[in-house]
């Protein structure tokens, strides 16, 4: 049944959900918007949680996606501390954890992802932490400081960022990575090696090819990480950073197509025409690469929020964006664009033993598939454009640091 006035319910008040509400108003949606979020906070940015917030360098205001007054000004109803518990597609309604039943004309699922749990003995001990929300970051910060030792399980971006922040807080940090190198899933060898060296230089110990067997406790609190080869890594706290799992159960239970994430098209439409899905909970097309997959990034959350809002408001779809991501560790700004599937050749511009270089991943025809830049924002911007254009560039041109990339003709 249609609502009067027409109503959009957004389930999940994170980066994607909060952005969708704002774009809907910007694109002219005049009906009701109800933003339902499980966390007690209005939409906020997660990236600083492992960086500036953890180091005590950010404020609640700087974390907020929009000022508190924005939602009242834009007539966006916030229902915080409330979970969407069930979805009835036939009746077009959702049931909330406070018992309320909300009808919708359009539903946007912006449910995010949650940290993957460590399925090992000791994972339940006090001091074993994961990082997704403000409360997690505050609990982690309380466990860090001079004289404390943090063991980070997982050498992905979040693990490395937390290790860097732990050092800034005066704690010792050791990163335990199962693969042969850090960032094995998301970065090329050159960047992995550079970052590992930077971490060592800042006092972070990095253990690779290291399989965790268990966490050992004393009086209910974590005291060491035990490795499969018998090594024992003493610690006072453990951060488990082994990836995220999409929150797609609500959609699965309602019979929407899911494939390790809610399956959507380039307008963020799910398999139900009245339901959209955006952000970390989706499995989306990657048109530049002729495949589909999950992206966990702020730019992706914003892009899909735009796609859904544009489709609902009858506007032309936004042009597809190149997937991109950033990370801050120590005094390094990392910026990555594109995905290096099927890379044939790697070209380094600059010197990777000093910050201020970029790595280009090319296919067999010298098409630029991806760029990874370290303290090299101009090369990143130019590289991102080359990826978007699927430009073919001779490796010698990319290597030549005497010529700015911005000006090259393709
Ligand atoms: P989220 O922001 O997770 O929001 C989903 C919300 O939905 C959550 O508040 C959740 O509680 C709520 N929810 C879930 N289920 C329900 C339900 N049933 N009912 C109601 N509410 C529900 N990305 C970058 O691009 N650069 C970075 O440097 C970077 N750093 C990061 C650092 C950390 C520590 C983390 C955790 C993430 C980082 N990311 C970074 C990733 C980025 O923050 C996410 O990709 C982005 O937040 C995704 O937005 P989202 O709205 O899909 O999910």
Coordinates of C-alpha atoms and ligand atoms in Angstrom, one line a residue:
X1 CA 0.0 0.0 0.0
X2 CA 1.3 3.4 -0.8
X3 CA 2.0 5.9 2.0
X4 CA 0.5 9.4 2.2
X5 CA 2.8 11.3 1.8
X6 CA 5.0 8.8 0.0
X7 CA 7.7 7.5 2.3
X8 CA 11.2 6.3 1.9
X9 CA 12.6 4.2 4.7
X10 CA 16.4 3.9 4.9
X11 CA 17.6 1.0 7.0
X12 CA 21.0 1.8 8.4
X13 CA 22.2 5.3 9.3
X14 CA 25.8 5.0 8.4
X15 CA 27.8 6.7 5.6
X16 CA 25.7 5.3 2.8
X17 CA 22.3 5.7 4.5
X18 CA 23.1 9.3 5.7
X19 CA 24.3 10.3 2.3
X20 CA 21.2 8.8 0.6
X21 CA 18.9 10.9 2.8
X22 CA 20.8 14.0 1.8
X23 CA 20.9 13.2 -1.9
X24 CA 17.2 12.5 -2.0
X25 CA 16.5 16.0 -0.7
X26 CA 19.1 17.5 -3.0
X27 CA 17.5 15.7 -6.0
X28 CA 14.0 16.9 -5.1
X29 CA 12.3 14.2 -3.1
X30 CA 9.4 15.9 -1.4
X31 CA 7.9 12.9 0.5
X32 CA 8.9 11.6 3.9
X33 CA 12.3 10.1 4.7
X34 CA 12.8 8.0 7.7
X35 CA 16.4 7.0 8.6
X36 CA 16.5 4.1 11.0
X37 CA 19.9 3.3 12.6
X38 CA 20.9 0.7 15.2
X39 CA 23.7 2.8 16.6
X40 CA 22.8 5.7 19.0
X41 CA 24.7 8.2 16.8
X42 CA 23.5 10.3 13.8
X43 CA 25.5 9.3 10.7
X44 CA 29.2 9.6 11.2
X45 CA 32.4 8.9 9.3
X46 CA 34.3 5.7 10.2
X47 CA 37.7 6.4 8.6
X48 CA 39.0 8.6 11.4
X49 CA 38.1 5.8 14.0
X50 CA 41.4 4.0 13.3
X51 CA 43.3 7.2 12.7
X52 CA 42.6 10.7 14.1
X53 CA 39.9 9.6 16.5
X54 CA 41.9 6.8 18.0
X55 CA 44.8 9.2 18.5
X56 CA 42.5 11.6 20.3
X57 CA 42.9 14.2 17.5
X58 CA 39.2 14.4 16.3
X59 CA 36.0 15.7 17.9
X60 CA 32.5 14.3 17.7
X61 CA 31.6 17.3 15.5
X62 CA 34.4 16.6 13.0
X63 CA 33.3 12.9 12.9
X64 CA 29.6 13.7 12.1
X65 CA 28.6 13.3 8.5
X66 CA 26.5 16.4 8.7
X67 CA 25.7 18.9 11.5
X68 CA 23.0 17.8 13.9
X69 CA 20.6 20.5 12.7
X70 CA 20.8 19.2 9.1
X71 CA 18.2 16.4 9.7
X72 CA 15.5 18.7 11.2
X73 CA 16.2 21.4 8.5
X74 CA 15.8 18.8 5.8
X75 CA 12.8 17.1 7.4
X76 CA 14.6 13.8 7.7
X77 CA 13.2 11.7 10.5
X78 CA 16.0 10.0 12.5
X79 CA 15.1 6.9 14.4
X80 CA 18.4 6.0 16.2
X81 CA 19.2 3.2 18.6
X82 CA 16.6 1.2 16.6
X83 CA 17.1 -1.9 14.6
X84 CA 15.1 -2.9 11.5
X85 CA 14.2 -6.4 12.6
X86 CA 12.0 -7.8 9.8
X87 CA 11.1 -7.0 6.2
X88 CA 7.7 -7.9 4.7
X89 CA 8.0 -7.2 0.9
X90 CA 4.4 -8.1 0.1
X91 CA 3.0 -5.6 2.6
X92 CA 5.9 -3.2 1.9
X93 CA 6.7 -2.7 5.6
X94 CA 9.5 -3.1 8.1
X95 CA 9.2 -3.9 11.8
X96 CA 11.5 -2.1 14.1
X97 CA 13.1 -3.3 17.3
X98 CA 10.8 -0.9 19.3
X99 CA 7.8 -2.7 17.9
X100 CA 6.9 0.0 15.4
X101 CA 5.8 -1.0 11.9
X102 CA 6.7 1.3 9.1
X103 CA 5.2 1.1 5.6
X104 CA 7.4 2.2 2.7
X105 CA 7.0 3.2 -0.9
X106 CA 10.8 2.7 -1.4
X107 CA 13.2 1.0 1.0
X108 CA 16.9 1.6 0.9
X109 CA 19.0 -1.0 2.7
X110 CA 22.2 0.6 3.9
X111 CA 23.1 -2.0 6.5
X112 CA 26.9 -1.9 6.2
X113 CA 29.2 -4.7 7.3
X114 CA 30.5 -6.0 10.6
X115 CA 34.0 -7.2 11.6
X116 CA 34.7 -10.9 10.7
X117 CA 34.9 -12.8 14.0
X118 CA 38.0 -14.9 14.8
X119 CA 36.8 -18.5 15.1
X120 CA 39.6 -19.5 17.5
X121 CA 39.9 -20.4 21.2
X122 CA 40.4 -17.3 23.3
X123 CA 38.5 -14.9 21.0
X124 CA 36.0 -14.3 23.8
X125 CA 38.6 -13.0 26.3
X126 CA 38.5 -9.5 27.7
X127 CA 40.9 -7.3 25.7
X128 CA 40.2 -8.9 22.4
X129 CA 38.6 -6.2 20.3
X130 CA 37.3 -5.4 16.8
X131 CA 36.8 -2.0 15.3
X132 CA 33.7 -0.8 13.5
X133 CA 32.0 1.9 15.5
X134 CA 32.8 4.8 17.9
X135 CA 32.3 2.6 21.0
X136 CA 34.8 0.1 19.6
X137 CA 37.4 2.8 19.0
X138 CA 36.9 4.2 22.5
X139 CA 37.4 0.8 24.1
X140 CA 40.5 0.2 22.0
X141 CA 41.9 3.6 22.9
X142 CA 41.5 2.9 26.6
X143 CA 43.6 -0.2 26.1
X144 CA 46.5 1.6 24.4
X145 CA 49.2 3.8 25.9
X146 CA 52.8 3.7 27.1
X147 CA 53.8 0.3 28.5
X148 CA 51.0 -1.5 26.7
X149 CA 51.5 -4.0 23.9
X150 CA 48.9 -4.4 21.2
X151 CA 48.8 -7.5 19.0
X152 CA 47.0 -6.9 15.7
X153 CA 45.7 -10.0 14.0
X154 CA 45.4 -9.1 10.2
X155 CA 47.7 -6.9 8.2
X156 CA 45.0 -5.1 6.2
X157 CA 44.3 -1.4 6.1
X158 CA 42.5 -1.2 9.4
X159 CA 45.1 -3.4 11.2
X160 CA 48.0 -1.3 9.9
X161 CA 46.3 2.0 10.7
X162 CA 45.6 0.9 14.2
X163 CA 49.2 -0.3 14.7
X164 CA 50.4 3.2 13.5
X165 CA 48.0 4.9 15.9
X166 CA 49.0 2.7 18.7
X167 CA 52.6 3.8 18.2
X168 CA 51.5 7.4 18.3
X169 CA 49.8 6.7 21.6
X170 CA 53.1 5.3 23.0
X171 CA 52.1 1.6 22.9
X172 CA 54.0 -1.2 21.3
X173 CA 52.4 -2.9 18.4
X174 CA 52.9 -6.2 16.6
X175 CA 51.0 -7.1 13.4
X176 CA 50.4 -10.8 12.7
X177 CA 49.6 -11.6 9.1
X178 CA 48.7 -15.0 7.7
X179 CA 49.8 -14.2 4.2
X180 CA 53.4 -13.7 3.0
X181 CA 52.9 -9.9 3.0
X182 CA 50.7 -7.2 4.5
X183 CA 47.8 -5.9 2.3
X184 CA 48.1 -9.1 0.2
X185 CA 44.4 -8.9 -0.8
X186 CA 44.2 -5.2 -1.7
X187 CA 47.6 -3.9 -2.8
X188 CA 50.5 -4.8 -5.0
X189 CA 53.9 -6.1 -3.8
X190 CA 55.7 -2.7 -4.1
X191 CA 53.2 -0.9 -1.8
X192 CA 53.1 -3.9 0.7
X193 CA 56.9 -4.0 1.0
X194 CA 57.2 -0.2 1.3
X195 CA 54.5 -0.1 4.1
X196 CA 56.0 -3.0 6.0
X197 CA 59.4 -1.3 6.0
X198 CA 57.8 2.0 7.2
X199 CA 56.1 0.1 10.0
X200 CA 59.3 -1.5 11.1
X201 CA 61.0 1.9 11.0
X202 CA 58.3 3.2 13.3
X203 CA 58.8 0.4 15.8
X204 CA 55.9 -1.9 14.6
X205 CA 56.8 -5.5 14.4
X206 CA 55.4 -7.3 11.4
X207 CA 55.1 -11.1 11.4
X208 CA 54.1 -12.6 8.0
X209 CA 53.3 -16.2 7.1
X210 CA 52.0 -16.3 10.7
X211 CA 49.0 -18.4 11.4
X212 CA 47.2 -17.7 14.7
X213 CA 46.2 -20.8 16.6
X214 CA 44.6 -19.3 19.8
X215 CA 44.6 -16.4 22.2
X216 CA 45.9 -17.2 25.6
X217 CA 44.3 -15.6 28.7
X218 CA 45.0 -15.0 32.3
X219 CA 42.1 -14.3 34.7
X220 CA 39.8 -13.9 31.7
X221 CA 41.9 -11.3 29.9
X222 CA 44.1 -11.8 26.8
X223 CA 47.8 -12.1 27.5
X224 CA 49.3 -13.6 24.4
X225 CA 48.6 -14.7 20.8
X226 CA 49.7 -18.3 20.1
X227 CA 50.9 -19.1 16.6
X228 CA 50.5 -22.4 14.9
X229 CA 54.3 -22.8 14.8
X230 CA 54.5 -22.6 18.6
X231 CA 55.5 -19.0 18.9
X232 CA 53.9 -17.0 21.7
X233 CA 53.4 -13.2 21.2
X234 CA 52.8 -11.5 24.6
X235 CA 50.3 -8.7 24.6
X236 CA 47.9 -6.7 26.7
X237 CA 45.2 -6.3 24.1
X238 CA 44.4 -7.8 20.7
X239 CA 42.8 -6.2 17.7
X240 CA 41.1 -8.6 15.3
X241 CA 41.2 -7.0 11.9
X242 CA 40.5 -9.9 9.5
X243 CA 38.0 -8.3 7.2
X244 CA 34.3 -7.5 7.3
X245 CA 31.1 -9.5 6.6
X246 CA 28.2 -7.8 4.8
X247 CA 25.0 -7.4 6.9
X248 CA 22.8 -9.0 4.3
X249 CA 20.7 -11.4 6.5
X250 CA 17.6 -9.1 6.5
X251 CA 17.6 -9.2 2.7
X252 CA 18.3 -12.9 2.5
X253 CA 15.5 -13.7 4.9
X254 CA 13.2 -11.6 2.7
X255 CA 14.2 -13.5 -0.4
X256 CA 16.2 -10.8 -2.2
X257 CA 19.1 -12.0 -4.5
X258 CA 22.3 -12.1 -2.4
X259 CA 25.8 -13.3 -3.3
X260 CA 28.0 -12.5 -0.4
X261 CA 26.2 -9.1 -0.3
X262 CA 22.9 -7.9 -1.6
X263 CA 23.0 -8.0 -5.4
X264 CA 22.3 -4.6 -7.0
X265 CA 22.6 -3.0 -10.5
X266 CA 24.1 0.3 -11.4
X267 CA 21.1 2.1 -10.1
X268 CA 21.5 0.3 -6.8
X269 CA 18.3 -1.6 -7.4
X270 CA 17.9 -5.0 -5.7
X271 CA 15.9 -7.8 -7.2
X272 CA 12.8 -6.1 -5.8
X273 CA 11.9 -3.0 -7.7
X274 CA 10.8 -1.2 -4.5
X275 CA 14.1 -2.0 -2.7
X276 CA 17.5 -0.5 -3.2
X277 CA 20.7 -1.4 -1.4
X278 CA 23.9 0.7 -1.0
X279 CA 27.3 0.7 0.6
X280 CA 29.2 -2.1 2.2
X281 CA 26.3 -4.5 2.3
X282 CA 26.1 -4.8 -1.5
X283 CA 27.5 -7.0 -4.3
X284 CA 27.6 -4.5 -7.2
X285 CA 28.6 -4.3 -10.8
X286 CA 32.2 -3.1 -11.5
X287 CA 31.6 -1.9 -15.1
X288 CA 35.2 -0.9 -15.8
X289 CA 36.3 -4.4 -15.1
X290 CA 33.5 -6.4 -16.6
X291 CA 32.7 -8.2 -13.3
X292 CA 30.9 -7.7 -10.0
X293 CA 32.0 -7.7 -6.4
X294 CA 32.0 -5.9 -3.0
X295 CA 33.6 -2.6 -2.3
X296 CA 34.1 -1.4 1.2
X297 CA 34.9 2.3 1.0
X298 CA 33.4 5.7 1.6
X299 CA 33.6 6.7 -2.1
X300 CA 31.5 3.6 -2.9
X301 CA 29.0 4.4 -0.2
X302 CA 28.5 7.9 -1.7
X303 CA 28.4 6.7 -5.3
X304 CA 25.7 4.1 -4.6
X305 CA 23.7 6.6 -2.4
X306 CA 23.7 8.9 -5.5
X307 CA 22.7 6.1 -7.8
X308 CA 19.7 5.1 -5.6
X309 CA 18.6 8.7 -5.0
X310 CA 18.9 9.6 -8.7
X311 CA 16.8 6.6 -9.7
X312 CA 14.1 7.2 -7.1
X313 CA 13.9 10.9 -8.1
X314 CA 13.8 10.1 -11.9
X315 CA 17.2 11.7 -12.6
X316 CA 19.7 10.4 -15.0
X317 CA 22.1 7.9 -13.4
X318 CA 25.5 9.4 -12.3
X319 CA 28.4 8.3 -14.5
X320 CA 30.2 5.3 -13.1
X321 CA 33.2 6.1 -10.9
X322 CA 36.6 4.5 -10.6
X323 CA 36.7 2.6 -7.3
X324 CA 39.1 4.4 -5.0
X325 CA 40.3 4.4 -1.4
X326 CA 42.7 6.2 0.9
X327 CA 44.5 5.4 4.1
X328 CA 46.7 7.4 6.5
X329 CA 49.5 5.8 8.4
X330 CA 52.3 7.8 10.3
X331 CA 52.9 10.8 8.0
X332 CA 51.9 8.8 4.9
X333 CA 48.9 9.5 2.8
X334 CA 48.1 6.5 0.6
X335 CA 45.6 6.9 -2.3
X336 CA 44.6 4.0 -4.5
X337 CA 42.3 4.0 -7.5
X338 CA 41.2 1.2 -9.8
X339 CA 41.5 -2.6 -9.2
X340 CA 44.5 -4.5 -10.4
X341 CA 42.8 -7.6 -11.7
X342 CA 44.8 -9.2 -14.5
X343 CA 47.7 -6.7 -14.2
X344 CA 50.5 -7.7 -16.6
X345 CA 53.1 -5.1 -15.7
X346 CA 53.9 -2.9 -12.8
X347 CA 55.5 0.5 -13.3
X348 CA 57.0 2.6 -10.5
X349 CA 57.1 6.4 -10.8
X350 CA 59.6 7.8 -8.3
X351 CA 61.5 5.9 -5.7
X352 CA 59.7 3.5 -3.4
X353 CA 62.3 3.7 -0.6
X354 CA 61.2 7.2 0.0
X355 CA 57.7 8.6 0.3
X356 CA 56.4 10.5 -2.8
X357 CA 56.0 7.7 -5.4
X358 CA 53.2 6.0 -7.4
X359 CA 52.8 2.5 -8.7
X360 CA 50.9 1.9 -11.9
X361 CA 49.4 -1.5 -12.8
X362 CA 49.0 -2.1 -16.5
X363 CA 47.4 -4.8 -18.6
X364 CA 49.2 -6.5 -21.5
X365 CA 48.3 -3.5 -23.8
X366 CA 49.5 -0.9 -21.3
X367 CA 46.0 0.1 -20.3
X368 CA 46.2 1.6 -16.8
X369 CA 44.2 -0.6 -14.5
X370 CA 45.1 0.8 -11.1
X371 CA 47.3 3.4 -9.4
X372 CA 48.7 3.3 -5.8
X373 CA 50.2 6.6 -4.7
X374 CA 52.1 7.5 -1.5
X375 CA 52.3 11.2 -0.7
X376 CA 51.9 11.8 -4.4
X377 CA 48.4 13.4 -4.8
X378 CA 49.0 14.8 -8.3
X379 CA 50.1 11.4 -9.6
X380 CA 47.1 9.9 -7.9
X381 CA 44.6 12.4 -9.5
X382 CA 46.2 11.9 -12.9
X383 CA 46.3 8.2 -12.5
X384 CA 42.7 8.0 -11.5
X385 CA 41.8 9.8 -14.7
X386 CA 43.9 7.4 -16.7
X387 CA 42.1 4.5 -15.1
X388 CA 38.7 6.0 -15.8
X389 CA 39.7 6.5 -19.5
X390 CA 41.2 3.1 -19.7
X391 CA 44.1 4.9 -21.2
X392 CA 47.1 3.1 -22.8
X393 CA 50.3 4.8 -21.6
X394 CA 53.8 3.7 -22.5
X395 CA 55.6 2.6 -19.3
X396 CA 58.5 5.0 -20.0
X397 CA 56.1 7.9 -19.9
X398 CA 54.7 6.8 -16.5
X399 CA 58.3 6.4 -15.2
X400 CA 59.5 9.8 -16.4
X401 CA 59.2 12.0 -13.3
X402 CA 60.5 15.0 -15.2
X403 CA 57.1 15.3 -17.0
X404 CA 53.9 15.8 -15.0
X405 CA 51.3 13.1 -15.8
X406 CA 48.5 15.6 -15.9
X407 CA 49.6 16.9 -19.2
X408 CA 50.3 13.7 -21.1
X409 CA 48.3 13.1 -24.3
X410 CA 46.6 9.8 -24.6
Ligands
LIG1 P1 28.2 1.7 7.8 O1 28.9 3.0 7.8 O2 28.8 0.6 8.5 O3 26.7 1.9 8.2 C1 25.8 0.9 8.4 C2 24.9 1.2 9.5 O4 23.8 0.3 9.5 C3 25.6 1.0 10.9 O5 25.5 2.1 11.7 C4 24.9 -0.2 11.5 O6 24.8 -0.2 12.9 C5 23.5 -0.1 10.9 N1 22.7 -1.3 10.8 C6 23.1 -2.5 10.5 N2 22.0 -3.4 10.5 C7 20.9 -2.6 10.9 C8 19.6 -2.9 11.0 N3 19.1 -4.1 10.9 N4 18.7 -1.9 11.4 C9 19.2 -0.6 11.6 N5 20.5 -0.3 11.4 C10 21.4 -1.3 11.0 N6 36.9 3.8 3.8 C11 37.6 4.6 3.1 O7 37.2 4.9 1.9 N7 38.8 5.1 3.5 C12 39.2 4.8 4.8 O8 40.3 5.3 5.2 C13 38.4 4.0 5.6 N8 38.8 3.7 6.9 C14 38.0 2.9 7.7 C15 38.4 2.7 9.0 C16 37.6 2.0 9.8 C17 38.0 1.7 11.3 C18 36.4 1.4 9.3 C19 35.5 0.5 10.2 C20 36.0 1.6 8.0 C21 36.8 2.4 7.2 N9 36.5 2.6 5.8 C22 37.2 3.4 5.1 C23 35.3 2.0 5.3 C24 34.1 2.9 5.3 O9 34.0 3.5 6.6 C25 32.8 2.1 4.9 O10 33.0 1.6 3.6 C26 31.6 2.9 5.0 O11 31.3 3.3 6.4 C27 30.4 2.1 4.5 O12 29.2 2.8 4.7 P2 27.9 2.0 5.0 O13 26.8 3.0 5.2 O14 27.7 1.0 3.9 O15 28.1 1.2 6.3

